[in-house]
PDB file of C-alpha atoms in Angstrom:
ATOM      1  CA  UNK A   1     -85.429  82.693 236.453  1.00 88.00           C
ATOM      2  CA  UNK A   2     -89.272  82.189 235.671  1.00 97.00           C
ATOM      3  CA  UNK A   3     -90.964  83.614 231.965  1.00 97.00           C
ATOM      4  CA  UNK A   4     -94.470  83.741 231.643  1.00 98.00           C
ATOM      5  CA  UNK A   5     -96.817  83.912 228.353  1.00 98.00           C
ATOM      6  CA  UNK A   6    -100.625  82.665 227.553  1.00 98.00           C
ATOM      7  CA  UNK A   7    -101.001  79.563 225.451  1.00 98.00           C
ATOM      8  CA  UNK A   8    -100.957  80.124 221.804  1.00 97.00           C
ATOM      9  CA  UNK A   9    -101.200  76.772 220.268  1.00 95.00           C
ATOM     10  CA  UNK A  10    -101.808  73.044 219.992  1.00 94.00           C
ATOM     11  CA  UNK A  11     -98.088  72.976 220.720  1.00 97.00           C
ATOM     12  CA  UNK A  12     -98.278  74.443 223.896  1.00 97.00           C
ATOM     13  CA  UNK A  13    -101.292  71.702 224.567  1.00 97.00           C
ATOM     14  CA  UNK A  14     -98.783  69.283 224.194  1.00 97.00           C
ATOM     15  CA  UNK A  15     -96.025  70.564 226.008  1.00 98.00           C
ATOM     16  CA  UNK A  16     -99.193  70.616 228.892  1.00 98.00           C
ATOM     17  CA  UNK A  17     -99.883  67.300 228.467  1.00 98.00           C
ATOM     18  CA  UNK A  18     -96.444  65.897 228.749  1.00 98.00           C
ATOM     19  CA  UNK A  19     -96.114  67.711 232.189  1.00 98.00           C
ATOM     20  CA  UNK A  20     -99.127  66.718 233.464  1.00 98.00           C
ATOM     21  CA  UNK A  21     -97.835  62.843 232.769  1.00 98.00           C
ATOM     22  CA  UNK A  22     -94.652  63.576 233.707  1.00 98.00           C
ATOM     23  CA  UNK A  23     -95.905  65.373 237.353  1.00 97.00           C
ATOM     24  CA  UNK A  24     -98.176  63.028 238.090  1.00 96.00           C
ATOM     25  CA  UNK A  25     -96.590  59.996 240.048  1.00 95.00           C
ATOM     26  CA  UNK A  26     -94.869  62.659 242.004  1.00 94.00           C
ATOM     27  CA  UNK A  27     -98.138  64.070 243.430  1.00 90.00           C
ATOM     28  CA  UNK A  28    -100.827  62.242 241.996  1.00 86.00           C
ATOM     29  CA  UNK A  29    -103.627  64.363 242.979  1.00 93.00           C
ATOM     30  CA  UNK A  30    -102.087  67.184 242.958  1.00 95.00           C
ATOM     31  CA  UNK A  31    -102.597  67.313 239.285  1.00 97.00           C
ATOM     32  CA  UNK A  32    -105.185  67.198 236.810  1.00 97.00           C
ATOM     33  CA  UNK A  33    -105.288  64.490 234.273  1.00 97.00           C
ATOM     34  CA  UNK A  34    -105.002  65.466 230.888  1.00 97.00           C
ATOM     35  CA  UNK A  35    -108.433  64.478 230.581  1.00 97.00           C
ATOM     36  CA  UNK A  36    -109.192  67.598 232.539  1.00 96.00           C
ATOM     37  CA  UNK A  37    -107.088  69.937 230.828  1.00 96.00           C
ATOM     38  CA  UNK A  38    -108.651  68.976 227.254  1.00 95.00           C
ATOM     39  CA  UNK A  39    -112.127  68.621 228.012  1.00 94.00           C
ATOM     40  CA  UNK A  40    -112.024  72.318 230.185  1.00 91.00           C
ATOM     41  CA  UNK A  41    -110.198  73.592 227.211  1.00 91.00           C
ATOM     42  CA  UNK A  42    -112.916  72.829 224.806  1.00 87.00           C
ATOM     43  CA  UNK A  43    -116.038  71.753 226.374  1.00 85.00           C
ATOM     44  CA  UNK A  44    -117.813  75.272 225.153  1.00 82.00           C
ATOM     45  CA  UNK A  45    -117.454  78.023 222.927  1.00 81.00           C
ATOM     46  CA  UNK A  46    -117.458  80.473 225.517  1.00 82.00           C
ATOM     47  CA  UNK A  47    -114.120  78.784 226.390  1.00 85.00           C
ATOM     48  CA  UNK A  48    -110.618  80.712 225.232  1.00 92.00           C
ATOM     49  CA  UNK A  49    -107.896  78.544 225.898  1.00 94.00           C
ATOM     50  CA  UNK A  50    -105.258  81.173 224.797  1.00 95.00           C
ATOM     51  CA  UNK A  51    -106.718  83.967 227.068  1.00 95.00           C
ATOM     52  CA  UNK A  52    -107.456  81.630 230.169  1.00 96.00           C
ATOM     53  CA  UNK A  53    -104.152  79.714 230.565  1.00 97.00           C
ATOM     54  CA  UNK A  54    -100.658  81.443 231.286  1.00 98.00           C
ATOM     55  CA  UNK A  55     -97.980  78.647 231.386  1.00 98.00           C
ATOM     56  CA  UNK A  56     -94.461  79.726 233.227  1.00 98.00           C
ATOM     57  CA  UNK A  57     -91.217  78.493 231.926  1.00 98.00           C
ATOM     58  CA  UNK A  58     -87.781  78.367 232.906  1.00 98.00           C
ATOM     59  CA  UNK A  59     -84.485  79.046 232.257  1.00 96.00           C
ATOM     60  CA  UNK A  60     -84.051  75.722 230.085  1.00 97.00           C
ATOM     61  CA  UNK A  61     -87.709  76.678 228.304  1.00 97.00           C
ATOM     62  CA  UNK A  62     -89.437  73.629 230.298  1.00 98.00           C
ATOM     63  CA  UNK A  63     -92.601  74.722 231.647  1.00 98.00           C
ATOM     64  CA  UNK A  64     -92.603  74.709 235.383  1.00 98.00           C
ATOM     65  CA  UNK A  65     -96.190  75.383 235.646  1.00 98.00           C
ATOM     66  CA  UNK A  66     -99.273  76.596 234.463  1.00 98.00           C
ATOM     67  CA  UNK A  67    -102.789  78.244 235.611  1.00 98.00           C
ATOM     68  CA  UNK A  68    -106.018  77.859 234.154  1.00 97.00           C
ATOM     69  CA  UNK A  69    -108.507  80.507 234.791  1.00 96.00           C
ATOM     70  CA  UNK A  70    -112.593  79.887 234.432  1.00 93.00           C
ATOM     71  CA  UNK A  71    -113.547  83.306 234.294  1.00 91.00           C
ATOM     72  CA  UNK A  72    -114.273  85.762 235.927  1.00 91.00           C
ATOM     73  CA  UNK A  73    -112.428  84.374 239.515  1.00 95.00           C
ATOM     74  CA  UNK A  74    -112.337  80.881 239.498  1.00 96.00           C
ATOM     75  CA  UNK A  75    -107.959  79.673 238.812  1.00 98.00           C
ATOM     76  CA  UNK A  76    -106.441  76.478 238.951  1.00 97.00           C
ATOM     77  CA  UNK A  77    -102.424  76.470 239.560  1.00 98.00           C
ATOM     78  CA  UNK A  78    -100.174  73.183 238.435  1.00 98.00           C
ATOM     79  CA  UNK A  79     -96.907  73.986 239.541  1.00 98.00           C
ATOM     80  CA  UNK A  80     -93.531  71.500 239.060  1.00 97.00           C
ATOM     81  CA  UNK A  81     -93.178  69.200 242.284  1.00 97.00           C
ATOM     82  CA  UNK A  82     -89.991  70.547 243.510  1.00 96.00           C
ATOM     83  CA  UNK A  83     -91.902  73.807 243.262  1.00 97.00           C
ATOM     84  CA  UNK A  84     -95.194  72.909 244.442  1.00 96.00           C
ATOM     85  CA  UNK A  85     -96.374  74.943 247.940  1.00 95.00           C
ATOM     86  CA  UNK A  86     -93.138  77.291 247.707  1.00 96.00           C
ATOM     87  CA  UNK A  87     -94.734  80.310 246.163  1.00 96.00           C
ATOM     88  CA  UNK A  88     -92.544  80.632 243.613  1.00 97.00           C
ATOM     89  CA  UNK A  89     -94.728  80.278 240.823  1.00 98.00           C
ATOM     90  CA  UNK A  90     -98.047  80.634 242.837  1.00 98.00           C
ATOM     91  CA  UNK A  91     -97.638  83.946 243.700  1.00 98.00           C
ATOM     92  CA  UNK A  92     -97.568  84.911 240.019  1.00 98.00           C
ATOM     93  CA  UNK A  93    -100.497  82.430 239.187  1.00 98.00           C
ATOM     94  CA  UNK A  94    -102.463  84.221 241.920  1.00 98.00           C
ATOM     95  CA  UNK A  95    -101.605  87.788 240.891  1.00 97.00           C
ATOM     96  CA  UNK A  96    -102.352  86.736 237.038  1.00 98.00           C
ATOM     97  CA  UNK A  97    -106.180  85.583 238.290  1.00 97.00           C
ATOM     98  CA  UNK A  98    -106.309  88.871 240.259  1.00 96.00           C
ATOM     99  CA  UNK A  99    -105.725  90.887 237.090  1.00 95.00           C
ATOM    100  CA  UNK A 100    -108.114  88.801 234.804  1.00 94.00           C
ATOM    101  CA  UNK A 101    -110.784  88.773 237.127  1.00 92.00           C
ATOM    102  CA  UNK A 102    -110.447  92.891 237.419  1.00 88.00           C
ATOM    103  CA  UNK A 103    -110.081  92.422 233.495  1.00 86.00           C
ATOM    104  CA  UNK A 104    -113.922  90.444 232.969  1.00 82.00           C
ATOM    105  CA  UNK A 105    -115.146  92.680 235.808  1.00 74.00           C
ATOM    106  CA  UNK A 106    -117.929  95.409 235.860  1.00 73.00           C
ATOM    107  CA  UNK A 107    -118.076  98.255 237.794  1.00 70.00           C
ATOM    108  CA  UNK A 108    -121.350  97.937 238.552  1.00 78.00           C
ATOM    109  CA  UNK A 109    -121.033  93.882 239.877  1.00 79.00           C
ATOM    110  CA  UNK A 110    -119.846  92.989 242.493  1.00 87.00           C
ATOM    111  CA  UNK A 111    -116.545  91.650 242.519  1.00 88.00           C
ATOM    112  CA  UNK A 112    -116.579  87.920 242.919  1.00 92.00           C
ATOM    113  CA  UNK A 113    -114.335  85.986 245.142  1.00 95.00           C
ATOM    114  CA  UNK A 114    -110.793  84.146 243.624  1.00 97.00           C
ATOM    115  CA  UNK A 115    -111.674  80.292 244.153  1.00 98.00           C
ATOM    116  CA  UNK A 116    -109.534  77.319 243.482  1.00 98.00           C
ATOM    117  CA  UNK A 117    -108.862  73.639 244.919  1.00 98.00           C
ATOM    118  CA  UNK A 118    -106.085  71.687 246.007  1.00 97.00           C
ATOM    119  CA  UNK A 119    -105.753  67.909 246.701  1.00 97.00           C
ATOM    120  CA  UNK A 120    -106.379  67.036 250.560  1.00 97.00           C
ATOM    121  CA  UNK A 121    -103.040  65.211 250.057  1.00 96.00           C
ATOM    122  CA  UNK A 122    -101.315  67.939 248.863  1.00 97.00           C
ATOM    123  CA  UNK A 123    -100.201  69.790 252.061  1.00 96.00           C
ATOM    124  CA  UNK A 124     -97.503  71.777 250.293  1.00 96.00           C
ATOM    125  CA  UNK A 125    -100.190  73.955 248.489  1.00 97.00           C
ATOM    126  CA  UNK A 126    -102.561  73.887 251.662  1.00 97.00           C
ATOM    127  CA  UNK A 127    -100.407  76.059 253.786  1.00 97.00           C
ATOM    128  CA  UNK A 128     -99.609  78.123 250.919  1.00 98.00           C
ATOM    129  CA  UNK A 129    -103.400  78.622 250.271  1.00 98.00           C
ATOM    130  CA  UNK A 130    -103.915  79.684 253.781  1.00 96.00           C
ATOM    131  CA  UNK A 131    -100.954  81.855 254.174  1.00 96.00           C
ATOM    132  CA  UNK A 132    -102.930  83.698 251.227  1.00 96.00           C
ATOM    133  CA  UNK A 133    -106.089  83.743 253.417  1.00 96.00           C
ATOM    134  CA  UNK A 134    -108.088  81.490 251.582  1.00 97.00           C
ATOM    135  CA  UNK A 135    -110.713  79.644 253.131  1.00 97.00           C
ATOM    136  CA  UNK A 136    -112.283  76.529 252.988  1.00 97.00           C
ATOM    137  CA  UNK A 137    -115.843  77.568 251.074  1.00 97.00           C
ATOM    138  CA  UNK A 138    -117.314  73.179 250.733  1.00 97.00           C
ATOM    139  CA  UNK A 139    -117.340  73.358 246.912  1.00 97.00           C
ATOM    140  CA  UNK A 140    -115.129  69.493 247.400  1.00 98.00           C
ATOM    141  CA  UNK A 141    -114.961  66.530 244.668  1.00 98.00           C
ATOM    142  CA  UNK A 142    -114.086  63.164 245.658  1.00 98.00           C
ATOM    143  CA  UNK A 143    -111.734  61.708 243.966  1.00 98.00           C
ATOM    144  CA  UNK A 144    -112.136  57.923 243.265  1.00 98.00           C
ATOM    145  CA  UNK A 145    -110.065  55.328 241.719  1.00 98.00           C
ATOM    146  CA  UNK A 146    -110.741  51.334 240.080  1.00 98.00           C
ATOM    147  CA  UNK A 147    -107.911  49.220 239.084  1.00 98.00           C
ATOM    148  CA  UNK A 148    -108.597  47.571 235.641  1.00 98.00           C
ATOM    149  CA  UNK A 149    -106.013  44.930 235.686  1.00 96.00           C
ATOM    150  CA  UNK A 150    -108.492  42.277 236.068  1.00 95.00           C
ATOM    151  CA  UNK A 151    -111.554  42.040 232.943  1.00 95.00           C
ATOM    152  CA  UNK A 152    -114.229  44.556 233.434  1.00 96.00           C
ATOM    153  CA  UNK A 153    -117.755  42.995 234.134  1.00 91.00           C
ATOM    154  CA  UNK A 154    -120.239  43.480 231.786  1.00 87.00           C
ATOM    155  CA  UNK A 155    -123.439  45.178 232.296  1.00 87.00           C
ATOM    156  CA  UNK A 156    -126.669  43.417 230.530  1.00 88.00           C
ATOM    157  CA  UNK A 157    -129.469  45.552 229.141  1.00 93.00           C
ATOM    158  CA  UNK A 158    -132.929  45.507 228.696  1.00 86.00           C
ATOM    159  CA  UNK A 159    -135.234  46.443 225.872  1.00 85.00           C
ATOM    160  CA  UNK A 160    -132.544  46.384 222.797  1.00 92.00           C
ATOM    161  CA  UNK A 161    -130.296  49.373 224.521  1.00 96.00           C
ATOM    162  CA  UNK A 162    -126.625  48.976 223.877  1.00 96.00           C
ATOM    163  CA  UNK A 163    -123.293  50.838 224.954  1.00 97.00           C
ATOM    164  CA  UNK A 164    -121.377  51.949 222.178  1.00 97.00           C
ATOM    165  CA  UNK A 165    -119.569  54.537 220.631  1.00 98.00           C
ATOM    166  CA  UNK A 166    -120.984  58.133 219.543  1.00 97.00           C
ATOM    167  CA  UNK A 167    -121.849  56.411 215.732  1.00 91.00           C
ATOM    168  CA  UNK A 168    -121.795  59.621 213.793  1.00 90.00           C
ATOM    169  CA  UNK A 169    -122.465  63.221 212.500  1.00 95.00           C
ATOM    170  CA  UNK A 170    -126.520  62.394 212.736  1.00 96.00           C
ATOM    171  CA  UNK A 171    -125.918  61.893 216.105  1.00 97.00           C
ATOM    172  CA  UNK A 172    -124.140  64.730 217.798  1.00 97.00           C
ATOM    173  CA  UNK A 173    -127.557  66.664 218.611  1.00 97.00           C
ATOM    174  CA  UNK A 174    -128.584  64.017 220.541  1.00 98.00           C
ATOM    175  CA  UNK A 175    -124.897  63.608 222.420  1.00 97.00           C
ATOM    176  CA  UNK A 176    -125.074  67.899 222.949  1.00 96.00           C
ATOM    177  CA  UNK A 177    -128.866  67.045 224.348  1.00 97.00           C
ATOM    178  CA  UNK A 178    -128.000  64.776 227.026  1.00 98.00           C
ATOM    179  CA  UNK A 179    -125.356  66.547 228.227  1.00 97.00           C
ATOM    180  CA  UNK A 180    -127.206  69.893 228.466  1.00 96.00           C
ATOM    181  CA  UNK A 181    -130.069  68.243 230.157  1.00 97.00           C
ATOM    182  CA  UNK A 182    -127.846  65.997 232.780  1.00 97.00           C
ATOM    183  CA  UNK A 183    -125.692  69.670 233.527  1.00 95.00           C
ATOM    184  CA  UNK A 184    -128.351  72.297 233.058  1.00 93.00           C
ATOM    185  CA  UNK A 185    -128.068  74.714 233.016  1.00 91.00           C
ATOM    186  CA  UNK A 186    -125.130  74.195 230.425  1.00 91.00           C
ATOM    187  CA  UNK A 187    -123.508  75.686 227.892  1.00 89.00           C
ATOM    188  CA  UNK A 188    -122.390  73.686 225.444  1.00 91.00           C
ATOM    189  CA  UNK A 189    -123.485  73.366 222.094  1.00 92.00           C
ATOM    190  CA  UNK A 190    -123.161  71.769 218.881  1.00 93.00           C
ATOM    191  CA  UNK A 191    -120.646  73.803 217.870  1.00 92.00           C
ATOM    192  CA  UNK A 192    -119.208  73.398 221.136  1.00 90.00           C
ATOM    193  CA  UNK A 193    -119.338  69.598 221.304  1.00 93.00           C
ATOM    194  CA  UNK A 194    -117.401  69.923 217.913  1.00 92.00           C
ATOM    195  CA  UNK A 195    -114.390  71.624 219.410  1.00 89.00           C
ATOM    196  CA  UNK A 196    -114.238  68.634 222.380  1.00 92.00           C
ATOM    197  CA  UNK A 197    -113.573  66.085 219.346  1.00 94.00           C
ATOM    198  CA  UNK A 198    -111.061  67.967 218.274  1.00 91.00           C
ATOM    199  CA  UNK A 199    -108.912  68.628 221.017  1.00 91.00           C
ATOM    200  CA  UNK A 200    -105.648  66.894 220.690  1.00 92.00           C
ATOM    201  CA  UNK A 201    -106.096  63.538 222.437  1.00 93.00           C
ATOM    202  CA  UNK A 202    -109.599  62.859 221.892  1.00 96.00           C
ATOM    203  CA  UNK A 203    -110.813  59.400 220.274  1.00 97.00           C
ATOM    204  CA  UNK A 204    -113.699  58.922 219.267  1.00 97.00           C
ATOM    205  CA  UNK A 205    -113.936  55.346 220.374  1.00 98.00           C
ATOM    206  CA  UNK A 206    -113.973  56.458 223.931  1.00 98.00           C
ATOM    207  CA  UNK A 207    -116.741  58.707 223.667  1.00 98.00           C
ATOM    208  CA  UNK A 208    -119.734  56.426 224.465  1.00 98.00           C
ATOM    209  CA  UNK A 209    -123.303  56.305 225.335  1.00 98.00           C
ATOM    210  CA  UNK A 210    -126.128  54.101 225.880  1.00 98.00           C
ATOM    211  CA  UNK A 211    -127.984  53.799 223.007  1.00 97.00           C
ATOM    212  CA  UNK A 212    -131.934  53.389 222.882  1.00 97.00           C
ATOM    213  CA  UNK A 213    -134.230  52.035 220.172  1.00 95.00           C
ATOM    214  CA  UNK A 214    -135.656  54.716 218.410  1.00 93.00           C
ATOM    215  CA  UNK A 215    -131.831  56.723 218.651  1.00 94.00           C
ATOM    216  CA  UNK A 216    -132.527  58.169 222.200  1.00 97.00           C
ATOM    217  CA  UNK A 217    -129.398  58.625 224.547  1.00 98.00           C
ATOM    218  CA  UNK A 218    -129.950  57.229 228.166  1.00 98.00           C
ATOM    219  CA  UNK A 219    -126.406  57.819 229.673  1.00 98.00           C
ATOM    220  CA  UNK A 220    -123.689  58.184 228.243  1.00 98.00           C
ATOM    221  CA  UNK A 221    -119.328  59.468 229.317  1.00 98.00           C
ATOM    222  CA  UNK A 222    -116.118  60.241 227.538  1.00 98.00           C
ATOM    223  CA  UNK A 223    -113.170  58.759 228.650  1.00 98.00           C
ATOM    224  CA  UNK A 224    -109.499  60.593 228.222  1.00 98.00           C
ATOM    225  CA  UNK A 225    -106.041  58.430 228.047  1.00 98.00           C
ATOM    226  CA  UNK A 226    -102.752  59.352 229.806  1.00 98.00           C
ATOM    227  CA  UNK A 227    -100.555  56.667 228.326  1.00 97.00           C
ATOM    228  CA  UNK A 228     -97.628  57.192 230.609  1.00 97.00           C
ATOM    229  CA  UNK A 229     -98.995  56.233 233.273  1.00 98.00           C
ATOM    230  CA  UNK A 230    -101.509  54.032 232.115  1.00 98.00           C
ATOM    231  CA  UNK A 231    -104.289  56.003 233.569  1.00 98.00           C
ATOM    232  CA  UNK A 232    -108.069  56.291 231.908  1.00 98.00           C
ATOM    233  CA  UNK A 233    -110.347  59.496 233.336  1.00 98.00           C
ATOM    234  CA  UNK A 234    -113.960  59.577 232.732  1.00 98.00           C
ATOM    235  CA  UNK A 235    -114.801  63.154 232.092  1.00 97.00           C
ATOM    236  CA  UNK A 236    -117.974  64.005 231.628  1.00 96.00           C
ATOM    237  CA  UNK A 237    -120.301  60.975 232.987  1.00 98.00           C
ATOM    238  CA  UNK A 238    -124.433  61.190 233.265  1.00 97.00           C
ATOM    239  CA  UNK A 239    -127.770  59.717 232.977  1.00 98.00           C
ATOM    240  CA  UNK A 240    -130.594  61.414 231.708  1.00 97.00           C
ATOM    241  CA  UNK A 241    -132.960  61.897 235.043  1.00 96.00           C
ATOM    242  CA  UNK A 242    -136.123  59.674 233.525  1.00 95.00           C
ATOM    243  CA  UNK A 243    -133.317  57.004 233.281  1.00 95.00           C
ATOM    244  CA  UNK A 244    -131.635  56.672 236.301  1.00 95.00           C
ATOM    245  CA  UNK A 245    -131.790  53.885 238.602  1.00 93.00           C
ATOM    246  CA  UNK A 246    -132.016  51.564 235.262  1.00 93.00           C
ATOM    247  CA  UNK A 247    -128.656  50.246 235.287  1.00 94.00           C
ATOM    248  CA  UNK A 248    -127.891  52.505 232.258  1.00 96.00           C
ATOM    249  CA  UNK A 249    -125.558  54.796 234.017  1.00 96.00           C
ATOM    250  CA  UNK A 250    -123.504  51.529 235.333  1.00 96.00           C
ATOM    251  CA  UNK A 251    -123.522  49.672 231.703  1.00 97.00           C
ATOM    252  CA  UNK A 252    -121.356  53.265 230.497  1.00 97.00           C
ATOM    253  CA  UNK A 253    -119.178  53.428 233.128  1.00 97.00           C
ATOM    254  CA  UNK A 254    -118.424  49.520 232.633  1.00 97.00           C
ATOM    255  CA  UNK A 255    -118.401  50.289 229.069  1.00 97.00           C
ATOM    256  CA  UNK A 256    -115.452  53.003 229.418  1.00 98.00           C
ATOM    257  CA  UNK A 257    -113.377  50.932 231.914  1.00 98.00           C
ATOM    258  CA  UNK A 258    -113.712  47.956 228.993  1.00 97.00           C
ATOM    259  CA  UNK A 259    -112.096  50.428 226.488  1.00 98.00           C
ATOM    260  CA  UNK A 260    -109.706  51.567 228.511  1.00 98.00           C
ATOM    261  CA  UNK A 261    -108.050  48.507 230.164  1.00 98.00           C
ATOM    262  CA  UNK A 262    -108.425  47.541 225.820  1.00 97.00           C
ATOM    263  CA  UNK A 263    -105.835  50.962 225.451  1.00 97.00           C
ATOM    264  CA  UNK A 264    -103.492  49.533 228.153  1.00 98.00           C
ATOM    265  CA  UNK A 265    -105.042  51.630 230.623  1.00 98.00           C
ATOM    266  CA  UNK A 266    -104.168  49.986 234.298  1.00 98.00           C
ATOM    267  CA  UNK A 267    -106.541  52.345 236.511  1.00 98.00           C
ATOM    268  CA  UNK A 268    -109.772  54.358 235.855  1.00 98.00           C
ATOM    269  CA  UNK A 269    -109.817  57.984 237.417  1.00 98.00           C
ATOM    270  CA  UNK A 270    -113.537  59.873 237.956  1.00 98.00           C
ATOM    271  CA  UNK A 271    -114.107  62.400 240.256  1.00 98.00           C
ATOM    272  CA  UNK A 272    -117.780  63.516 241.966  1.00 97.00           C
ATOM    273  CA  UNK A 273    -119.817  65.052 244.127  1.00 96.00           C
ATOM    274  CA  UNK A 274    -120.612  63.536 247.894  1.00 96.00           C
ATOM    275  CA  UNK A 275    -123.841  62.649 246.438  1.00 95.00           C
ATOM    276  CA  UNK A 276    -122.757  60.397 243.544  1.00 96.00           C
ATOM    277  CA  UNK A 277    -120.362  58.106 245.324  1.00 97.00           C
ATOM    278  CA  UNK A 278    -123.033  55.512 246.044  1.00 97.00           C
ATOM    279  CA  UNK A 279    -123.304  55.300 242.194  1.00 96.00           C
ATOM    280  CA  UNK A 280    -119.474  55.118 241.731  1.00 97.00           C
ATOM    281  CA  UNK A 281    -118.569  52.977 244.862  1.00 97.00           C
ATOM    282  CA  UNK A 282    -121.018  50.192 243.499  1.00 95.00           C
ATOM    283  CA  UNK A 283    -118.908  49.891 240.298  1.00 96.00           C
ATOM    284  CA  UNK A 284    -116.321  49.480 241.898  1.00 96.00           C
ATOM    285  CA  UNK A 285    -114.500  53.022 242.387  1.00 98.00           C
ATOM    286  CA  UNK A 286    -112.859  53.595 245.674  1.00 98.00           C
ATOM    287  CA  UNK A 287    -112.423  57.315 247.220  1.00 98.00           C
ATOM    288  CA  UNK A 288    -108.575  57.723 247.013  1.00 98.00           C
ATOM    289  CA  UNK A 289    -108.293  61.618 248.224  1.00 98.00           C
ATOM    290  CA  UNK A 290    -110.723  64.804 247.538  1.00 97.00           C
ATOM    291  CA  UNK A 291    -110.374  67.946 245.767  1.00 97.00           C
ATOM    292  CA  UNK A 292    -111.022  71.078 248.830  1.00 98.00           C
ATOM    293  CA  UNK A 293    -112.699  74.068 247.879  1.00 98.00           C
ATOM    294  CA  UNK A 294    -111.410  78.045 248.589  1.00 98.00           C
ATOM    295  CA  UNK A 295    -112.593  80.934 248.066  1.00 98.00           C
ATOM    296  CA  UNK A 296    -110.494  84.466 248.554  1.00 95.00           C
ATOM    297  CA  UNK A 297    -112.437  87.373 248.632  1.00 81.00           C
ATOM    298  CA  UNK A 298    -109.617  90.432 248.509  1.00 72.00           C
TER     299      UNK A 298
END
């Protein structure tokens, strides 16, 4: 009924894409944005999008799901809606992560626990999670949500820094320099940072930062597009530490959510850590769900 194969092109990306939009008001967080699924296909060169996702297909040649594995043991399953939770298609996705993690294993290292996550809303995928004995292991996101019918504020700033678009070639060190600082220890590199702009769907318009005088970057975010249903996802977001509590980190995000309600965008999507929601809830995100942690360890 079901065919399986890895990705193999920019194709396939699409054909991702279009059922992540498609999925989406039928589960909402139950799926990633397509935000997610381009910047974790290219944020690094240590990233292999044709070895690390496996996309299922039916009969018709629709895809009816996919799974996305960070290696060595960490998977991510998007399964159709009138799928979702039955097994069908998980029990592949799970067996797949199984054999990859076996496949980037050692046999002197220990062998690392299968994790993944699953929308608190999602119950369908819950029970199937536990009936596989996962456990909850606290690695959570909140998931937060701001309508941008309305204008977006704007965020004034000090000392001749301005929010604007990534200008240029001459400035992609310093773009790679804040983000390895903000997420250190991180991978990405310049080489790296060039395969994120060219992922299909990336504009760089929307990747923005707060520009000092003197060319310094003191926060900066990229923002991702699903045009179908007219949501905007901030993926990455930071502040260099020396900057924060400055307003800088606020001035991007208000920045992004500009752009996007500009590209027709009706709500901005961000997800974070308990830690940041202060920071998110005071521009004017809302939590709208979370993202549970699980960990497997047969």
């Amino acid at each position: 009924m079901f065919h399986a194969r890895n990705l193999s092109d920019d194709t396939d990306v699409e054909r991702l894409k279009d059922f992540l939009m498609a999925a989406r008001p039928h589960g909402q967080s139950a799926y990633m944005h397509v935000g997610d699924l381009l910047w974790g296909m290219r944020m690094h060169t240590q990233m292999n999008p044709q070895r690390d996702h496996r996309i299922w297909f039916d009969e018709s040649g629709s895809v009816a799901g996919f799974a996305r594995l960070y290696p060595p043991a960490d998977v991510l399953m998007q399964v159709r809606p009138s799928l979702r939770g039955s097994g069908v298609l998980e029990d592949e996705m799970l067996a797949w992560a199984v054999a990859e993690r076996a496949r980037h294993g050692s046999a002197d290292a220990p062998t690392p626990p299968i994790t993944t996550a699953a929308a608190e809303s999602d119950t369908d995928t819950l029970s199937w999670l536990r009936s596989q004995r996962f456990t909850p292991n606290g690695d959570d996101l909140a998931i937060l949500t701001r309508p941008l019918v309305d204008p977006v504020e704007t965020a004034p700033l000090a000392d001749g820094a301005v929010a604007r678009a990534v200008s240029g070639v001459e400035e992609y060190p310093e773009r790679v320099s804040i983000h390895r600082e903000v997420w250190a220890p991180s991978r990405v590199t310049l080489e790296g940072y060039a395969l994120t702009r060219g992922a299909p769907g990336y504009e760089p318009e929307l990747d923005l930062a707060v520009a000092l005088p003197g060319g310094a970057f003191a926060a900066y975010c990229v923002c991702w597009l699903d045009p179908l249903n007219r949501v905007g996802e901030f993926e990455p977001v930071g502040t260099r530490p020396a900057y924060r509590r400055k307003g800088y980190g606020r001035a991007i995000l208000l920045e992004g959510m500009r752009r996007l309600r500009e590209r027709g965008m009706r709500e901005a999507l961000v997800y974070c850590k308990a830690h940041n929601l202060d920071f998110y809830q005071a521009a004017g995100f809302q939590v709208v769900d979370q993202y549970l942690g699980f960990s497997m360890t047969s």
